[in-house]
XYZ file of C-alpha atoms in Angstrom:
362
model
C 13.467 30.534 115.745
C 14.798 34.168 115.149
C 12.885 34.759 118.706
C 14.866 32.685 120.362
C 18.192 33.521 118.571
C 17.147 37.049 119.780
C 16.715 35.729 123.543
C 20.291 34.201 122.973
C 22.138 36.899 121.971
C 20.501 39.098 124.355
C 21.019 37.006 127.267
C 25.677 37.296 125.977
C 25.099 40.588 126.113
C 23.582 40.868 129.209
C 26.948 38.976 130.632
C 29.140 40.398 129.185
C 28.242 43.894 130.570
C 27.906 42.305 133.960
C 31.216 40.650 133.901
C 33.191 44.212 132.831
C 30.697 45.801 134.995
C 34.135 45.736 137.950
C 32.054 42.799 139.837
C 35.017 41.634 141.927
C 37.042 39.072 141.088
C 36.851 35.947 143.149
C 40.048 33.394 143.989
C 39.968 30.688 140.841
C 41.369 28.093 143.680
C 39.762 24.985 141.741
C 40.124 22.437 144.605
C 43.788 22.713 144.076
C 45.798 23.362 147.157
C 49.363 23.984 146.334
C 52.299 25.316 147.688
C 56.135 25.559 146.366
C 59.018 25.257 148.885
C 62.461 26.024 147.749
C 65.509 25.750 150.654
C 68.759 27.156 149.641
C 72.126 27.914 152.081
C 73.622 31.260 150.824
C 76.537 33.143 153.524
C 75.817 30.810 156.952
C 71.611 31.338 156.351
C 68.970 28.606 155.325
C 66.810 30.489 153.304
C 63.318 29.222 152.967
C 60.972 30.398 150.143
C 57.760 29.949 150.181
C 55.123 30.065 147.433
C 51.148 29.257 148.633
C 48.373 29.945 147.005
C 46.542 32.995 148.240
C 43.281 31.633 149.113
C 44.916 29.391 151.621
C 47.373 31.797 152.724
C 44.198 33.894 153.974
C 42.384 31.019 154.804
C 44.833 29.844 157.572
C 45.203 33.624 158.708
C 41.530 34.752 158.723
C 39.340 32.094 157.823
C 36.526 34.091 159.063
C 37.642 37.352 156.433
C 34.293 38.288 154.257
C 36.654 39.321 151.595
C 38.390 36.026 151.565
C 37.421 34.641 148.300
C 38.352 38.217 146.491
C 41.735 39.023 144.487
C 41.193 42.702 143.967
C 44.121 44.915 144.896
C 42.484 46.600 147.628
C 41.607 43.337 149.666
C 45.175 41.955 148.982
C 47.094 44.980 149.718
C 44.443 45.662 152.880
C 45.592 41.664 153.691
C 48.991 42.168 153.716
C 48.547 45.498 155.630
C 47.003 44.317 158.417
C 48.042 40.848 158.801
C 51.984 40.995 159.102
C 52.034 39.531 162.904
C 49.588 37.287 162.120
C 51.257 35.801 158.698
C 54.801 35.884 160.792
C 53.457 33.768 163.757
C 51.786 31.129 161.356
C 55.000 30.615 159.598
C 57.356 30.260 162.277
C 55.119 28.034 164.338
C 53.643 25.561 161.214
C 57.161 25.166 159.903
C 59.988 23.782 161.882
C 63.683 23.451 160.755
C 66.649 21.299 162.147
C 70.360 21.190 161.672
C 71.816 18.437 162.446
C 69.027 17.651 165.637
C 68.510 21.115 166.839
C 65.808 23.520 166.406
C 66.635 26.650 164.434
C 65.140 29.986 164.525
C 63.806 31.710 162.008
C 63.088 35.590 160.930
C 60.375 36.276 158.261
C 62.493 38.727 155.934
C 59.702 39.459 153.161
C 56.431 38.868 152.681
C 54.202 39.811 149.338
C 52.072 38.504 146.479
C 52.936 37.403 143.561
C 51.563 36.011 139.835
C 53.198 32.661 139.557
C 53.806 31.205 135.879
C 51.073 28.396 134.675
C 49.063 29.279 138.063
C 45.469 30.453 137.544
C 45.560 32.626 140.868
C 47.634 34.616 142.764
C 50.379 33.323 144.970
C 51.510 34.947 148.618
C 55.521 34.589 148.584
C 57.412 34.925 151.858
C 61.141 34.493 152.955
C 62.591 32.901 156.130
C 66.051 33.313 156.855
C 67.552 30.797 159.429
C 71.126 31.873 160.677
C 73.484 28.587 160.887
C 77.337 28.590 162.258
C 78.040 25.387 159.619
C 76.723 23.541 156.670
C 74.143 20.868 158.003
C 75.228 17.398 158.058
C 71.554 16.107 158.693
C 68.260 18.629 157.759
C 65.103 18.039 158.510
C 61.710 19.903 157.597
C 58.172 19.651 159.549
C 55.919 21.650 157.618
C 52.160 21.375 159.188
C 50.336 24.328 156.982
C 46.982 24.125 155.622
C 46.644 19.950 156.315
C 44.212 20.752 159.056
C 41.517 22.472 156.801
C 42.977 20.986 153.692
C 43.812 17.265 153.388
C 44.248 17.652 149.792
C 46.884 20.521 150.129
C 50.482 19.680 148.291
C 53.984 21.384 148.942
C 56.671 20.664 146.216
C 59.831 21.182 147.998
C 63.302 21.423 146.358
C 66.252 21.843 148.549
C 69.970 22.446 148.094
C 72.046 22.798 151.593
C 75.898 22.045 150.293
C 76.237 18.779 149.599
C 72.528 18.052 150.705
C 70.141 17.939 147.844
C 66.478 16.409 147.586
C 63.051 17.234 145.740
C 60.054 16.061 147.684
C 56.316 16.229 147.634
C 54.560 16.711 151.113
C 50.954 15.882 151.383
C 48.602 15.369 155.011
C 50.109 11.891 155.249
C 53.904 12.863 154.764
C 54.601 16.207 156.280
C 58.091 15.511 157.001
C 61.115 15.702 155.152
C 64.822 14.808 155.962
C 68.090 14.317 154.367
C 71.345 13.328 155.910
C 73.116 11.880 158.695
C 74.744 13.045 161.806
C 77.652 11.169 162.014
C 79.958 10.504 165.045
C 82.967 12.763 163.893
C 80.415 16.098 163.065
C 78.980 15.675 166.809
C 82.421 14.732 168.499
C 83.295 18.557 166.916
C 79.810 20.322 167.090
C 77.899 19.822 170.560
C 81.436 20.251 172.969
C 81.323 23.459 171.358
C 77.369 24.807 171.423
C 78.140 23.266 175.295
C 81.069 25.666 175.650
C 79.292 28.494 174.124
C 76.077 27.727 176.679
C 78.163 27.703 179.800
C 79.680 31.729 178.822
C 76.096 32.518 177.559
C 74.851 31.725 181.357
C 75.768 34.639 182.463
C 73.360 34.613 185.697
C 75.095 31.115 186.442
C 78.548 32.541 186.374
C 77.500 35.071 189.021
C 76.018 32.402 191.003
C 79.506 30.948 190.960
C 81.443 34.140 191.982
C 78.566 34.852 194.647
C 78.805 31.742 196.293
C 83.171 31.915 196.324
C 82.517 35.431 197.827
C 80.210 33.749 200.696
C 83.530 32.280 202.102
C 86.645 33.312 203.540
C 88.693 30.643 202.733
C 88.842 28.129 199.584
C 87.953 24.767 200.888
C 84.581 25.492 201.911
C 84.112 27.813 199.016
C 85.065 24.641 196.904
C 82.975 22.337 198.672
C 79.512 24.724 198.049
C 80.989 24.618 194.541
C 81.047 21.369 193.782
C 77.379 20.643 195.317
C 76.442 23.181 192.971
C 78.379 21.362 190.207
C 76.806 17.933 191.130
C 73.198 19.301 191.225
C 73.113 21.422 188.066
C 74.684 18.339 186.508
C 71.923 16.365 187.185
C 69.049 18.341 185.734
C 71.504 19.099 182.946
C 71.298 15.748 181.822
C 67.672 14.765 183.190
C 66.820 17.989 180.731
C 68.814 16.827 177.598
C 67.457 13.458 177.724
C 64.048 14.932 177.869
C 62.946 13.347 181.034
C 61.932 16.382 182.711
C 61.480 19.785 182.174
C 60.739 23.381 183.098
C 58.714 26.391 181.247
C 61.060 28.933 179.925
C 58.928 31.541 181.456
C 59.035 30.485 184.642
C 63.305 29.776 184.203
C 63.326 33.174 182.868
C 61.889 34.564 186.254
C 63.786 32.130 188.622
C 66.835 32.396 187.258
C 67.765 36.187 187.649
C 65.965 36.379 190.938
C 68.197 33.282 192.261
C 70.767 35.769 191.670
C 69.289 38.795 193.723
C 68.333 36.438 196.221
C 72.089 34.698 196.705
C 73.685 38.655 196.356
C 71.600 39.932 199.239
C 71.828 36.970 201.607
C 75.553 37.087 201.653
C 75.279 40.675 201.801
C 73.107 41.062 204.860
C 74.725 37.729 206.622
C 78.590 36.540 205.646
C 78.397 33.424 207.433
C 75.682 31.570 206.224
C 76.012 28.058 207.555
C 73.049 27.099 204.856
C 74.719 28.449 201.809
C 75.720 24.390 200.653
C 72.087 23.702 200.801
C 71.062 27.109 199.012
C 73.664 25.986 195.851
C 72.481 22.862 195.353
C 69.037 24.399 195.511
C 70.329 26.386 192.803
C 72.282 23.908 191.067
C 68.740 22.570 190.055
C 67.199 25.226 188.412
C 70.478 26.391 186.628
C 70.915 23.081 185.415
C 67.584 23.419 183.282
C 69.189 27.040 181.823
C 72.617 24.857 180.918
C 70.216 22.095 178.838
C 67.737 24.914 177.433
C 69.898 24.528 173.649
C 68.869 20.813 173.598
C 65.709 21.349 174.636
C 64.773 20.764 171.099
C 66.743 18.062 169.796
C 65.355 15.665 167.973
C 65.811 11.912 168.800
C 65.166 10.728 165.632
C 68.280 11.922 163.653
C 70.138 9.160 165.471
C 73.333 9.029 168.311
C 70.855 11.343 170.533
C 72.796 10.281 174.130
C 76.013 10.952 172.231
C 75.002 14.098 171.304
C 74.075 14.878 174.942
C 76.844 13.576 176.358
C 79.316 15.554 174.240
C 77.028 19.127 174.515
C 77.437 17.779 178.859
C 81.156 17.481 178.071
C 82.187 20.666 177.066
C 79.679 22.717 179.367
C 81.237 20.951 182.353
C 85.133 21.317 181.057
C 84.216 25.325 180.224
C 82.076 25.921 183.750
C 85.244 24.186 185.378
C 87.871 26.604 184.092
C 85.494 29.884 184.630
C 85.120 28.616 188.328
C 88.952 28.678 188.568
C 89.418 31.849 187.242
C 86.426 33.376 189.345
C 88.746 32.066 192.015
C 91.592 33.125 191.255
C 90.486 36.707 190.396
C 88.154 37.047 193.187
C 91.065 36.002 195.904
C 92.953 38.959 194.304
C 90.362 41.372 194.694
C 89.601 40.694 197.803
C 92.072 42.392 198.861
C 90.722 45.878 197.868
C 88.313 47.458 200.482
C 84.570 47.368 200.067
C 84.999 45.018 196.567
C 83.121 41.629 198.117
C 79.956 44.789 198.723
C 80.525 46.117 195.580
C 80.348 42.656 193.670
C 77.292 41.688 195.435
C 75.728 44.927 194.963
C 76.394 44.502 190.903
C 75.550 41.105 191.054
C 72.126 42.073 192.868
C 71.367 45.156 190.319
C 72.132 42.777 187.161
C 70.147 40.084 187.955
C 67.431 42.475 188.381
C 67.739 44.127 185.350
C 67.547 40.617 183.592
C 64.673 39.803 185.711
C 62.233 42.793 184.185
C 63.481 42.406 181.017
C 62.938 38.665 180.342
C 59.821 38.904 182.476
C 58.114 41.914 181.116
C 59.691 43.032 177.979
């Protein structure tokens, strides 16, 4: 009996120097996949914090890392070294957030570990502030982390946006949340507005416009090419909003600028180009699809989706109507001064240009 004792004791002992011995310390996960999701609205930002657990954070980053099941401060500060880019692109691609319909972007603003209270292991803790112009009438949340290796995983999510307050649990079978409604006198004042804002954003469209009134001599035929332009872009303006059809963003983001060059040195090189009505509504097309790009995102789920694209189509057209009249009007002035028609094209052709190599290759 006092053998055995012996062997007993011997054997604790044997642990115990084993275990202080600085074996590293492995993740306790436990089967338990958690994550804490808290959404506040603080000066015109969404701010999303996020708590997961550290074993899935580095899981979903690097499920291949050796040192993956460690907690040791070297392999957590050697994680969040080297795996910034990585951590910022899995955020702002697994979670999604709306305002009222529309897509909003997000910037990762901090990013570290943490202890959490009543949590075994270690927590990873990162900040995404979304900038918003109003208080959301309708929110909604697609958060898609960790379900695909995890079906088990849990987010508790508590969010306060004004008057828009809910606490929610997602798991693999609900991943969304929303709260809210979009209601008819929020869009009538919201989407003519984000269209007005578009249409002086565009600025390779407006020098479309001004190129094509400097391609004539007199008005009428200046306002004829004008309005084929205005009839075509229309078109894929709403075709694009309604999500029937659609174009890449980096092929728009080449076309675009180089519809500009292209336009600016035709009328350069030939003044009376009997195919410049054909060439605008050749161009009305593709600048249509840069008009729609803001609704490209818009969810038609949140409910009164043609309204929305009807009003966004309403204000767009009113604003691109008065900049067309006071391209005119400024343009017929300047006229007037020698060499200004070359020196407009010339601009025009060295901008778009310049917007071509940097939204191709930068």
């Amino acid at each position: 009996m006092k053998k055995w004792l012996r062997l007993v004791v011997l054997s604790f002992l044997i642990c115990g120097v084993w275990l202080s011995s600085g074996i590293p310390v492995s993740l306790a996960h436990g089967n338990v996949s958690v994550a804490y999701s808290d959404i506040t609205l603080e000066h015109n930002t969404i701010k999303y914090v996020l708590q997961l657990d550290m074993y899935d954070m580095m899981a979903e980053v690097n499920p291949d890392d050796p040192d993956l099941a460690l907690t040791t401060a070297e392999v957590l500060n050697k994680f969040f070294s080297n795996h910034q880019a990585e951590v910022k692109h899995l955020l702002l691609t697994k979670i999604q957030l709306y305002a009222d319909g529309l897509p909003l972007e997000g910037k990762l603003t901090q990013f570290r570990y943490i202890e959490k209270e009543n949590e075994m292991q270690p927590f990873a803790e990162a900040v995404i502030e979304y900038p918003v112009k109003r208080n959301p009438q309708q929110f909604t949340l697609d958060y898609n982390l960790v379900f695909d290796r995890d079906q088990w995983h849990v987010n508790y999510v508590n969010l306060t946006l004004g008057e828009l307050k809910k606490e929610a649990v997602l798991i693999a079978q609900i991943t969304k949340l929303q709260v809210g409604e979009l209601k008819l006198p929020g869009i009538l004042q919201h989407f003519p507005l984000l269209g007005v804002e578009q249409s002086f954003r565009s600025y390779e469209s407006i020098l479309v416009l001004a190129i094509l009134i400097l391609g004539f001599q007199s008005t009428k035929p200046a306002l004829r090419t004008l309005a084929i332009f205005a009839a075509t872009q229309s078109l894929t303006l709403l075709l694009s909003g309604l999500h029937v059809i659609a174009l890449p963003d980096r092929l728009l983001n080449a076309l675009i600028p180089l519809s500009v060059v292209f336009l600016a040195l035709s009328i350069y090189y030939n003044r009376t180009m009997k195919e410049l009505p054909w060439i605008a509504g050749g161009l009305g097309i593709i600048h249509g699809f840069r008009y729609a790009s803001p609704l490209v995102g818009l969810r038609e789920d949140v409910g009164h989706f043609a309204l929305s694209v009807t009003a966004f189509y309403a204000g767009l057209e009113a604003s691109v109507l008065l900049i067309t009249l006071s391209l005119l009007i400024s343009i017929n002035y300047f006229r007037k001064v020698k060499y200004s028609t070359a020196f407009i094209l010339g601009a025009a052709a060295l901008v778009g240009l310049f917007s071509f190599t940097i939204k191709v290759f930068f």
